[in-house]
Coordinates of C-alpha atoms in Angstrom, one line a residue:
Chain U
M1 CA -96.4 -38.1 188.8
K2 CA -92.6 -37.7 189.1
V3 CA -90.8 -35.7 186.4
L4 CA -87.0 -35.6 186.1
G5 CA -85.6 -32.3 184.9
I6 CA -82.3 -31.9 183.2
E7 CA -80.7 -28.5 182.4
S8 CA -77.4 -28.1 180.5
S9 CA -77.9 -25.0 178.3
C10 CA -74.9 -23.0 179.4
D11 CA -72.5 -23.2 182.4
E12 CA -74.7 -24.9 185.0
T13 CA -75.6 -28.6 185.1
G14 CA -78.9 -29.0 186.9
V15 CA -80.9 -32.1 187.8
A16 CA -84.2 -32.2 189.8
L17 CA -87.1 -34.5 190.6
Y18 CA -90.5 -32.8 190.8
D19 CA -93.6 -34.6 192.0
T20 CA -96.9 -33.1 190.8
E21 CA -98.5 -34.1 194.2
R22 CA -95.6 -33.5 196.6
G23 CA -93.6 -30.7 195.0
L24 CA -89.8 -30.7 194.6
L25 CA -88.3 -33.9 195.9
G26 CA -84.7 -33.1 195.2
H27 CA -82.5 -30.9 193.1
A28 CA -78.8 -30.3 192.6
V29 CA -76.8 -27.8 190.5
H30 CA -73.2 -27.9 189.6
T31 CA -72.0 -24.4 188.5
Q32 CA -69.0 -24.1 186.2
V33 CA -68.4 -20.5 187.1
A34 CA -65.0 -21.1 188.7
M35 CA -63.8 -23.1 185.7
H36 CA -64.7 -20.4 183.2
A37 CA -63.4 -17.5 185.4
A38 CA -59.8 -18.1 184.3
Y39 CA -60.9 -17.6 180.6
G40 CA -62.8 -14.4 181.2
G41 CA -66.1 -15.9 180.0
V42 CA -67.9 -19.1 179.2
V43 CA -65.9 -21.4 176.8
P44 CA -68.6 -23.5 175.1
E45 CA -66.4 -26.5 174.5
L46 CA -65.3 -26.7 178.1
A47 CA -68.9 -26.2 179.3
S48 CA -70.0 -29.2 177.2
R49 CA -67.2 -31.4 178.5
D50 CA -68.1 -30.6 182.0
H51 CA -71.8 -31.4 181.6
V52 CA -70.8 -34.9 180.4
R53 CA -68.8 -35.4 183.6
R54 CA -71.4 -34.0 186.0
L55 CA -74.7 -35.3 184.8
I56 CA -74.8 -38.9 186.1
P57 CA -73.3 -38.1 189.6
L58 CA -75.8 -35.2 190.0
L59 CA -78.6 -37.5 188.9
E60 CA -77.6 -40.2 191.4
R61 CA -77.4 -37.6 194.2
V62 CA -80.8 -36.2 193.4
L63 CA -82.5 -39.6 193.4
A64 CA -80.7 -40.6 196.6
D65 CA -81.8 -37.3 198.3
A66 CA -85.4 -37.9 197.1
G67 CA -85.4 -41.5 198.3
C68 CA -86.3 -42.7 194.8
T69 CA -84.9 -45.0 192.1
R70 CA -84.9 -44.7 188.4
H71 CA -88.0 -46.8 188.2
D72 CA -90.0 -44.1 190.1
I73 CA -89.5 -41.6 187.3
D74 CA -92.6 -41.1 185.1
A75 CA -91.2 -38.6 182.5
I76 CA -88.1 -36.7 181.7
A77 CA -88.0 -33.0 180.8
Y78 CA -84.8 -31.5 179.4
T79 CA -83.7 -28.1 178.1
A80 CA -83.8 -28.3 174.3
G81 CA -83.0 -24.6 173.8
P82 CA -82.1 -21.8 173.6
G83 CA -78.5 -22.0 174.7
L84 CA -75.1 -23.4 173.6
A85 CA -75.6 -26.1 170.9
G86 CA -73.0 -28.5 172.3
A87 CA -74.0 -28.0 175.9
L88 CA -77.7 -28.5 175.1
L89 CA -76.9 -31.7 173.2
V90 CA -75.4 -33.3 176.3
G91 CA -78.6 -33.1 178.3
A92 CA -80.8 -33.9 175.3
S93 CA -79.0 -37.0 174.2
F94 CA -78.8 -38.4 177.7
A95 CA -82.5 -37.6 178.4
E96 CA -83.9 -39.0 175.2
A97 CA -81.9 -42.2 175.6
L98 CA -82.8 -42.6 179.2
A99 CA -86.5 -42.1 178.4
L100 CA -86.4 -44.9 175.9
A101 CA -84.5 -47.1 178.4
L102 CA -87.2 -46.5 181.0
D103 CA -90.0 -46.5 178.5
I104 CA -91.4 -43.1 179.6
P105 CA -92.0 -39.8 177.7
A106 CA -89.2 -37.3 177.0
L107 CA -90.2 -33.7 177.0
P108 CA -88.1 -31.0 175.3
V109 CA -88.5 -27.8 177.3
H110 CA -87.8 -24.2 176.5
H111 CA -85.2 -22.8 178.9
L112 CA -87.0 -19.5 179.3
E113 CA -90.3 -21.2 179.9
G114 CA -88.6 -22.9 182.8
H115 CA -87.4 -19.6 184.2
L116 CA -90.7 -17.7 183.8
L117 CA -92.8 -20.5 185.4
S118 CA -90.3 -21.0 188.2
P119 CA -92.1 -18.6 190.7
L120 CA -95.1 -21.1 190.4
L121 CA -92.9 -23.6 192.3
G122 CA -93.2 -21.4 195.4
I123 CA -95.9 -21.7 198.1
D124 CA -97.0 -18.1 197.3
A125 CA -97.6 -18.5 193.6
P126 CA -99.1 -16.0 191.2
N127 CA -102.3 -16.7 189.2
F128 CA -102.5 -16.4 185.4
P129 CA -102.4 -14.0 183.6
F130 CA -99.3 -12.1 184.6
I131 CA -96.4 -10.1 183.2
A132 CA -93.0 -11.8 183.3
L133 CA -89.7 -9.9 183.4
L134 CA -86.9 -12.3 182.4
V135 CA -83.5 -10.9 183.3
S136 CA -80.3 -12.9 183.0
G137 CA -76.9 -12.9 181.5
G138 CA -78.5 -14.0 178.2
H139 CA -81.9 -12.4 178.1
T140 CA -83.9 -9.3 179.0
Q141 CA -87.5 -9.8 178.0
L142 CA -91.0 -8.7 179.0
M143 CA -93.7 -11.3 178.3
R144 CA -97.4 -11.5 178.8
V145 CA -98.3 -15.0 180.1
T146 CA -101.9 -16.1 179.9
R147 CA -101.4 -19.8 180.7
V148 CA -98.7 -22.5 180.5
G149 CA -97.6 -22.4 176.8
A150 CA -99.0 -19.0 175.9
Y151 CA -96.3 -16.4 175.9
Q152 CA -96.5 -13.1 174.1
L153 CA -93.2 -11.1 173.7
L154 CA -93.9 -7.5 174.6
G155 CA -90.3 -6.2 174.5
E156 CA -86.7 -7.2 174.8
S157 CA -83.2 -5.9 174.8
L158 CA -82.0 -4.7 171.4
D159 CA -78.4 -5.4 172.3
D160 CA -76.8 -6.6 175.6
A161 CA -78.8 -8.5 178.2
A162 CA -79.0 -6.8 181.6
G163 CA -76.9 -9.4 183.2
E164 CA -74.4 -9.2 180.4
A165 CA -74.2 -5.4 181.0
F166 CA -73.5 -6.1 184.7
D167 CA -70.7 -8.5 183.9
K168 CA -69.1 -6.3 181.2
T169 CA -69.2 -3.3 183.4
A170 CA -67.8 -5.3 186.3
K171 CA -64.9 -6.3 184.0
L172 CA -64.3 -2.6 183.2
L173 CA -64.1 -1.8 186.9
G174 CA -61.6 -4.6 187.5
L175 CA -64.0 -7.0 189.3
G176 CA -63.2 -10.1 187.2
Y177 CA -65.6 -12.5 185.6
P178 CA -68.4 -13.0 186.2
G179 CA -68.5 -9.8 188.1
G180 CA -72.2 -8.9 188.1
P181 CA -72.8 -10.0 191.8
A182 CA -69.5 -8.3 192.8
L183 CA -70.6 -5.1 191.1
A184 CA -73.9 -5.2 193.0
K185 CA -72.0 -5.7 196.2
L186 CA -69.6 -2.8 195.4
A187 CA -72.6 -0.6 194.6
E188 CA -73.9 -1.0 198.1
S189 CA -71.1 1.2 199.5
G190 CA -71.3 3.8 196.7
R191 CA -73.3 6.9 196.2
P192 CA -75.5 7.0 193.1
G193 CA -75.8 10.4 191.3
R194 CA -72.2 11.6 191.7
Y195 CA -71.5 10.2 188.3
K196 CA -74.3 10.8 185.7
L197 CA -75.1 7.8 183.6
P198 CA -77.9 7.7 181.0
R199 CA -81.2 5.8 181.4
P200 CA -81.2 4.2 178.0
M201 CA -84.7 4.1 176.3
L202 CA -86.5 5.1 179.5
N203 CA -88.8 7.3 177.5
S204 CA -88.8 5.4 174.3
G205 CA -92.5 4.8 174.6
D206 CA -92.2 1.1 174.0
L207 CA -91.0 -1.9 176.1
S208 CA -87.6 -2.3 174.4
F209 CA -84.3 -2.1 176.3
S210 CA -80.7 -1.2 175.4
F211 CA -77.8 -1.7 177.7
S212 CA -74.7 -1.6 175.6
G213 CA -74.4 2.2 175.6
L214 CA -74.4 2.2 179.4
K215 CA -71.3 0.1 179.5
T216 CA -69.6 2.6 177.1
A217 CA -70.7 5.5 179.3
V218 CA -69.1 3.7 182.3
L219 CA -65.9 3.2 180.2
T220 CA -65.8 6.9 179.4
A221 CA -66.3 7.9 183.0
A222 CA -63.6 5.4 184.1
R223 CA -61.1 6.8 181.6
A224 CA -61.7 10.5 182.6
H225 CA -59.4 10.2 185.7
E226 CA -57.7 7.6 187.9
L227 CA -60.5 5.9 189.9
T228 CA -60.2 5.5 193.7
E229 CA -62.0 2.7 195.5
A230 CA -64.7 5.2 196.4
D231 CA -65.0 6.4 192.8
R232 CA -65.5 2.8 191.6
A233 CA -68.2 2.2 194.2
D234 CA -70.0 5.4 193.2
L235 CA -69.8 4.4 189.5
A236 CA -71.1 0.9 190.3
A237 CA -73.9 2.4 192.4
E238 CA -74.9 4.8 189.5
F239 CA -74.7 1.9 187.0
Q240 CA -77.0 -0.3 189.1
E241 CA -79.4 2.6 189.5
A242 CA -79.6 3.2 185.8
V243 CA -80.2 -0.5 184.9
T244 CA -82.7 -1.1 187.7
E245 CA -84.6 2.1 187.0
V246 CA -85.2 1.2 183.4
L247 CA -86.1 -2.4 184.2
A248 CA -88.6 -1.4 186.9
A249 CA -90.1 1.4 184.8
K250 CA -90.7 -0.8 181.8
A251 CA -92.0 -3.7 183.8
V252 CA -94.6 -1.5 185.5
A253 CA -95.5 0.1 182.1
A254 CA -96.1 -3.4 180.8
C255 CA -98.4 -4.2 183.7
R256 CA -100.3 -0.9 183.2
Q257 CA -100.7 -1.4 179.5
H258 CA -102.1 -4.9 180.0
R259 CA -104.1 -4.0 183.1
L260 CA -102.3 -6.8 185.1
S261 CA -101.4 -6.6 188.7
S262 CA -99.0 -9.6 189.0
L263 CA -95.4 -9.3 187.9
V264 CA -93.2 -12.4 187.8
V265 CA -89.4 -11.8 187.8
A266 CA -87.1 -14.6 186.8
G267 CA -83.5 -15.1 185.8
G268 CA -80.2 -14.5 187.6
V269 CA -80.5 -10.7 187.7
G270 CA -83.8 -11.2 189.5
A271 CA -81.7 -11.9 192.6
N272 CA -80.4 -8.3 192.6
R273 CA -81.6 -6.6 195.8
R274 CA -81.8 -3.1 194.4
L275 CA -83.9 -4.4 191.5
R276 CA -86.3 -6.2 193.9
Q277 CA -86.6 -3.2 196.1
R278 CA -87.5 -0.9 193.1
L279 CA -89.9 -3.4 191.6
D280 CA -91.7 -4.0 194.9
E281 CA -92.1 -0.2 195.5
A282 CA -93.2 0.5 191.9
M283 CA -95.7 -2.3 191.8
A284 CA -97.1 -1.4 195.2
K285 CA -97.9 2.1 193.9
I286 CA -100.1 0.7 191.2
G287 CA -101.8 -1.8 193.6
G288 CA -99.9 -4.8 192.2
R289 CA -97.2 -7.1 193.5
V290 CA -94.1 -9.0 192.4
F291 CA -93.5 -12.7 192.6
Y292 CA -90.0 -14.1 192.6
P293 CA -88.7 -17.6 192.4
E294 CA -86.8 -19.0 195.5
L295 CA -83.4 -17.3 195.5
E296 CA -81.6 -20.6 194.7
L297 CA -83.9 -21.1 191.7
C298 CA -83.1 -17.7 190.1
T299 CA -80.1 -19.0 188.3
D300 CA -80.2 -22.0 185.9
N301 CA -81.4 -25.2 187.5
G302 CA -83.2 -28.5 186.8
A303 CA -86.1 -27.8 189.0
M304 CA -87.6 -25.2 186.7
I305 CA -87.3 -27.6 183.8
A306 CA -88.9 -30.5 185.7
F307 CA -91.7 -28.2 186.7
A308 CA -92.3 -26.7 183.2
G309 CA -92.3 -30.3 181.8
S310 CA -94.8 -31.4 184.5
Q311 CA -97.1 -28.5 183.6
R312 CA -97.0 -29.5 180.0
L313 CA -97.7 -33.1 180.8
L314 CA -100.7 -32.1 183.0
Q315 CA -102.0 -30.0 180.2
G316 CA -101.7 -32.9 177.8
D317 CA -99.1 -31.2 175.6
V318 CA -97.1 -34.4 174.9
A319 CA -96.0 -34.9 171.4
D320 CA -96.4 -38.4 169.8
S321 CA -93.4 -40.5 170.5
T322 CA -90.5 -39.5 168.3
R323 CA -88.8 -42.9 168.9
G324 CA -85.8 -40.9 170.2
A325 CA -85.4 -38.6 167.3
F326 CA -84.5 -35.2 168.6
V327 CA -82.9 -31.8 167.8
V328 CA -81.6 -29.0 170.0
R329 CA -82.5 -25.4 169.2
P330 CA -79.7 -23.0 170.2
R331 CA -81.9 -20.1 169.0
W332 CA -85.6 -20.6 169.8
P333 CA -87.9 -17.6 170.2
L334 CA -90.2 -18.2 173.2
D335 CA -93.3 -16.8 171.4
Q336 CA -92.9 -19.6 168.9
L337 CA -93.9 -22.1 171.5
S338 CA -97.4 -23.5 171.4
Chain N
M1 CA -74.3 -61.8 174.2
R2 CA -76.3 -58.9 172.8
L3 CA -74.8 -55.5 172.4
L4 CA -75.6 -52.1 170.9
A5 CA -73.1 -49.6 169.6
F6 CA -73.2 -46.0 168.5
E7 CA -70.5 -44.3 166.5
T8 CA -70.9 -40.6 165.6
A9 CA -67.4 -39.2 165.4
T10 CA -67.5 -38.4 161.7
R11 CA -70.0 -37.2 159.1
R12 CA -71.3 -40.8 158.7
P13 CA -73.0 -41.8 162.0
S14 CA -73.9 -45.4 162.5
V15 CA -75.7 -47.7 165.0
A16 CA -75.1 -51.5 165.2
L17 CA -76.6 -54.5 167.0
W18 CA -74.5 -57.5 167.9
Q19 CA -76.1 -60.9 168.7
D20 CA -73.7 -63.7 169.4
G21 CA -71.2 -62.6 166.7
A22 CA -73.7 -61.6 164.0
T23 CA -73.9 -57.8 163.4
I24 CA -76.6 -55.7 161.7
E25 CA -76.0 -52.0 161.2
R26 CA -77.6 -48.7 160.0
A27 CA -75.3 -45.9 158.7
E28 CA -75.8 -42.9 156.5
E29 CA -74.1 -39.6 155.8
V30 CA -76.2 -36.9 157.5
P31 CA -75.7 -33.1 157.5
N32 CA -76.7 -32.4 161.1
G33 CA -74.8 -34.9 163.2
G34 CA -77.4 -37.7 163.5
S35 CA -79.4 -36.8 166.6
E36 CA -82.6 -37.3 164.6
R37 CA -81.4 -40.8 163.3
L38 CA -79.5 -42.5 166.0
L39 CA -82.3 -43.8 168.3
P40 CA -84.8 -44.5 165.5
W41 CA -82.2 -46.6 163.8
M42 CA -81.7 -48.5 167.1
H43 CA -85.4 -49.3 167.2
E44 CA -85.3 -50.5 163.6
L45 CA -82.4 -52.8 164.4
L46 CA -84.0 -54.2 167.5
A47 CA -87.2 -54.9 165.6
E48 CA -85.3 -56.5 162.8
A49 CA -83.6 -58.9 165.3
G50 CA -86.9 -59.4 167.2
L51 CA -85.3 -58.1 170.4
T52 CA -86.3 -55.5 173.0
L53 CA -84.0 -53.2 174.9
A54 CA -84.5 -55.3 178.0
Q55 CA -82.6 -58.1 176.3
I56 CA -79.4 -56.1 175.7
D57 CA -76.3 -57.0 177.8
G58 CA -74.1 -53.9 177.2
I59 CA -73.7 -50.6 175.3
A60 CA -70.5 -49.6 173.3
F61 CA -69.7 -46.3 171.7
G62 CA -67.0 -44.7 169.6
A63 CA -65.4 -42.6 172.2
G64 CA -63.0 -40.6 170.0
P65 CA -61.0 -38.9 168.9
G66 CA -63.3 -37.2 166.4
G67 CA -65.8 -34.3 166.1
F68 CA -66.4 -33.1 169.7
T69 CA -70.2 -32.8 169.4
G70 CA -70.5 -36.2 167.7
L71 CA -68.4 -37.8 170.5
R72 CA -70.8 -36.4 173.1
L73 CA -73.9 -37.5 171.2
A74 CA -72.7 -41.1 171.1
C75 CA -71.5 -40.9 174.7
G76 CA -74.8 -39.2 175.9
V77 CA -77.0 -41.8 174.2
A78 CA -74.8 -44.7 175.5
Q79 CA -74.8 -43.2 179.1
G80 CA -78.6 -42.6 179.0
L81 CA -79.5 -46.1 177.8
A82 CA -76.9 -47.9 180.0
W83 CA -77.9 -45.9 183.2
G84 CA -81.6 -46.6 182.5
L85 CA -81.1 -50.3 181.8
D86 CA -78.4 -50.7 184.5
L87 CA -75.8 -52.0 181.9
P88 CA -72.0 -51.7 181.6
V89 CA -70.5 -49.4 178.9
M90 CA -67.5 -50.0 176.7
P91 CA -65.8 -46.9 175.2
V92 CA -63.9 -47.8 172.1
S93 CA -61.2 -45.8 170.3
T94 CA -62.6 -44.3 167.1
L95 CA -59.2 -44.7 165.4
E96 CA -59.1 -48.4 166.2
A97 CA -62.6 -48.8 164.8
L98 CA -61.5 -47.0 161.7
A99 CA -58.5 -49.3 161.3
L100 CA -60.7 -52.4 161.7
A101 CA -63.4 -51.0 159.4
S102 CA -60.8 -50.5 156.6
G103 CA -60.3 -54.3 156.3
K104 CA -56.6 -53.7 155.9
R105 CA -53.8 -55.3 158.1
E106 CA -51.4 -52.5 158.5
V107 CA -53.2 -49.2 158.9
W108 CA -52.3 -45.6 159.4
A109 CA -55.6 -44.2 160.7
C110 CA -56.1 -40.4 160.2
L111 CA -59.2 -38.3 160.9
D112 CA -59.5 -34.6 160.0
A113 CA -59.3 -32.7 163.3
R114 CA -59.8 -29.3 161.7
M115 CA -57.6 -26.3 162.5
N116 CA -54.9 -27.8 160.3
E117 CA -54.5 -30.9 162.4
V118 CA -55.3 -34.6 162.3
Y119 CA -56.0 -37.3 164.8
S120 CA -53.6 -40.0 163.9
A121 CA -52.4 -43.5 165.0
V122 CA -50.8 -46.5 163.4
Y123 CA -52.3 -50.0 164.0
L124 CA -51.6 -53.7 163.2
V125 CA -54.9 -55.5 162.7
D126 CA -55.2 -59.3 163.2
G127 CA -58.7 -60.5 162.8
A128 CA -60.7 -58.4 165.3
A129 CA -57.6 -57.7 167.4
V130 CA -56.3 -54.2 166.8
Q131 CA -52.8 -53.7 168.1
Q132 CA -51.5 -50.1 168.6
V133 CA -48.2 -49.3 166.9
T134 CA -48.2 -45.6 167.6
A135 CA -50.5 -43.9 170.1
P136 CA -53.3 -41.5 169.0
V137 CA -52.1 -37.9 168.7
C138 CA -53.5 -34.6 167.5
L139 CA -50.9 -32.8 165.4
P140 CA -50.3 -30.9 162.1
P141 CA -50.2 -33.4 159.2
A142 CA -46.6 -32.7 158.4
V143 CA -45.3 -33.8 161.8
V144 CA -47.5 -36.7 162.9
P145 CA -45.7 -39.9 163.5
A146 CA -45.9 -41.9 160.2
P147 CA -45.4 -45.6 159.7
T148 CA -41.8 -46.6 159.9
V149 CA -42.2 -49.4 157.3
A150 CA -43.5 -49.4 153.8
G151 CA -46.7 -51.0 152.6
V152 CA -49.1 -49.5 155.2
W153 CA -52.6 -48.3 154.2
G154 CA -53.5 -44.7 154.8
V155 CA -57.1 -44.7 156.0
G156 CA -59.7 -42.0 157.0
D157 CA -60.9 -38.6 156.0
G158 CA -57.6 -37.0 157.3
F159 CA -56.1 -38.2 153.9
A160 CA -58.9 -36.4 152.0
A161 CA -58.2 -33.1 153.9
Y162 CA -54.4 -33.3 154.1
G163 CA -53.3 -36.2 151.9
D164 CA -50.3 -34.4 150.3
L165 CA -49.0 -33.1 153.6
L166 CA -49.4 -36.4 155.3
I167 CA -47.7 -38.4 152.6
A168 CA -44.9 -36.1 151.5
G169 CA -41.5 -37.5 152.3
K170 CA -42.9 -40.5 154.2
R171 CA -42.4 -44.3 153.6
D172 CA -44.3 -45.6 150.6
L173 CA -47.9 -46.4 151.5
A174 CA -49.7 -49.4 150.0
G175 CA -52.5 -47.1 149.1
V176 CA -55.0 -44.6 150.5
R177 CA -58.6 -45.1 151.4
A178 CA -59.8 -41.6 152.5
D179 CA -63.5 -42.6 152.2
V180 CA -63.5 -45.2 155.0
C181 CA -65.2 -44.0 158.2
P182 CA -65.2 -45.7 161.6
T183 CA -68.4 -47.8 162.0
A184 CA -70.6 -49.0 164.9
A185 CA -70.1 -52.5 163.6
A186 CA -66.3 -52.2 164.0
V187 CA -66.9 -50.7 167.5
L188 CA -68.8 -53.9 168.4
R189 CA -66.1 -56.3 167.1
I190 CA -63.7 -54.5 169.4
A191 CA -66.1 -54.2 172.3
A192 CA -67.4 -57.7 172.3
P193 CA -64.2 -59.4 173.6
A194 CA -63.7 -56.5 175.9
F195 CA -67.1 -57.0 177.5
A196 CA -66.3 -60.7 177.8
R197 CA -63.0 -59.8 179.5
G198 CA -64.9 -57.6 182.0
D199 CA -63.2 -54.4 180.7
A200 CA -66.5 -52.4 180.5
V201 CA -67.1 -49.5 182.9
S202 CA -70.1 -47.9 184.6
P203 CA -72.1 -45.3 182.6
A204 CA -70.7 -42.4 184.7
Q205 CA -67.1 -43.6 183.9
A206 CA -67.8 -43.8 180.2
Q207 CA -66.4 -40.5 178.8
P208 CA -65.3 -39.2 175.4
I209 CA -61.6 -39.4 174.5
Y210 CA -60.9 -36.0 173.0
V211 CA -57.1 -36.2 172.5
R212 CA -57.2 -32.5 171.8
D213 CA -57.3 -31.3 175.3
K214 CA -56.3 -27.6 175.0
V215 CA -59.3 -25.9 173.5
A216 CA -59.0 -22.3 174.8
F217 CA -56.5 -19.9 176.3
T218 CA -56.9 -18.5 179.8
T219 CA -56.9 -14.7 180.2
A220 CA -53.4 -15.0 181.7
E221 CA -52.2 -17.0 178.7
R222 CA -53.7 -14.5 176.2
I223 CA -51.8 -11.7 178.0
A224 CA -48.6 -13.6 178.0
R225 CA -49.0 -14.1 174.2
G226 CA -49.3 -10.4 173.8
G227 CA -53.0 -10.4 173.1
A228 CA -55.8 -8.4 174.7
K229 CA -57.6 -9.2 177.9

């Protein structure tokens, strides 16, 4: 069974074709990062306009790469939320209409379900149940996953998402937008510990996070004196240490509390090398291990949506035909999925 | 020739089916843009006409200007159907459809563009032929190009929002019909001859016509204007 996946929730247009027997047949992503960079952040209206331009060319490329035609598609999964309302609507309206045209099911998929199931696309996939750490520019959440569709929220950020904190701190350090990856690169040449930054909520006793204070602490340190290039690297290194220490500690605490030895990490920040190193070490200490999606599937993509849709189909979770009536859900808590 | 059209640029979305000159339509004011209605309405129209999607020859849509989200809804649905069915697409100006839907001959079409602006154009309608007198613009109501002759009808929700500003000091209008919305049926009357002429495009080429193209300031522009980074 071949499932087409369409992702358009934010600033990446993703299309993929997943075959339940043969795996991923093709996938393509167009990132709008360069377009939004001049604006210092994602401009929702520009994001939506770009999705409309990119969708069909990406789709045609994916089918050509997969050696398939439109008539080979058995179902269409698309991101219905959460995300930017206008951006979501582009993928949703196209997918719902295309499904009617091809007389196949359309499956609205939760964006974060796509992310947290994405490590299952790999050859070395975890078994249920597991703990999932979702870390991106929009989300920082710990979930307990017992099967496809059963997600229990254990804790989340009370303010900024981890990736948001990376981007905002990078901006403070003059690294432009989106500066998260640049900040991580700068941190490699810095010495953590020379500046002292807090480890927010490390000992809060629960699985909640808070990262907005960390950004303020960086601002205070940056204003204390004129920063040299070495100072900036040291500050970046300390910032990265603070964020990754808290993320790793809470992820391991979640595994301990629920007596689970598999940790799944998904979302853009999951590509951060220092975070991976810390998580691998901490999980090894408790006899567990960490599963990551393929590096290219860490950021938003259509493959994870196609895969999540295919798992729903295999499980028989297909709603009765809505005859093309659809809504997008810009805010959609993952634990409200059934 | 059998055609489908979608028009969702205003608060009153509509879907219409054309079969060799005869048109049937569904339209209703909806609060949330119409994504829950559009395709179910299409099914109703096909059933009423005893047709299936496979018998459709082309897809038209109201491409704008109008509400951005609405334009993309109609465009996305048109693209999805047309790409799946391997059909050509005809994007039609929403202001032309508004002018035709008004049933008047000389029309000043104005839609509320929010942010104290209107989408505006002047047309001469002859049967189903809509001739452009002034090109679509997005401008404050006080400065949009108005008709240069008396006796033109002011049409569209732009007159409900900014009627006084639009009319003040301008040539006498024949009257104002602020309640008229562009319709899918009007889109079809414009699209049908265009399909026959071979003016239709591929689904990928079918794009919204926003008219308002500047929607945000770059960081450099904000700094130049004395604002914050």
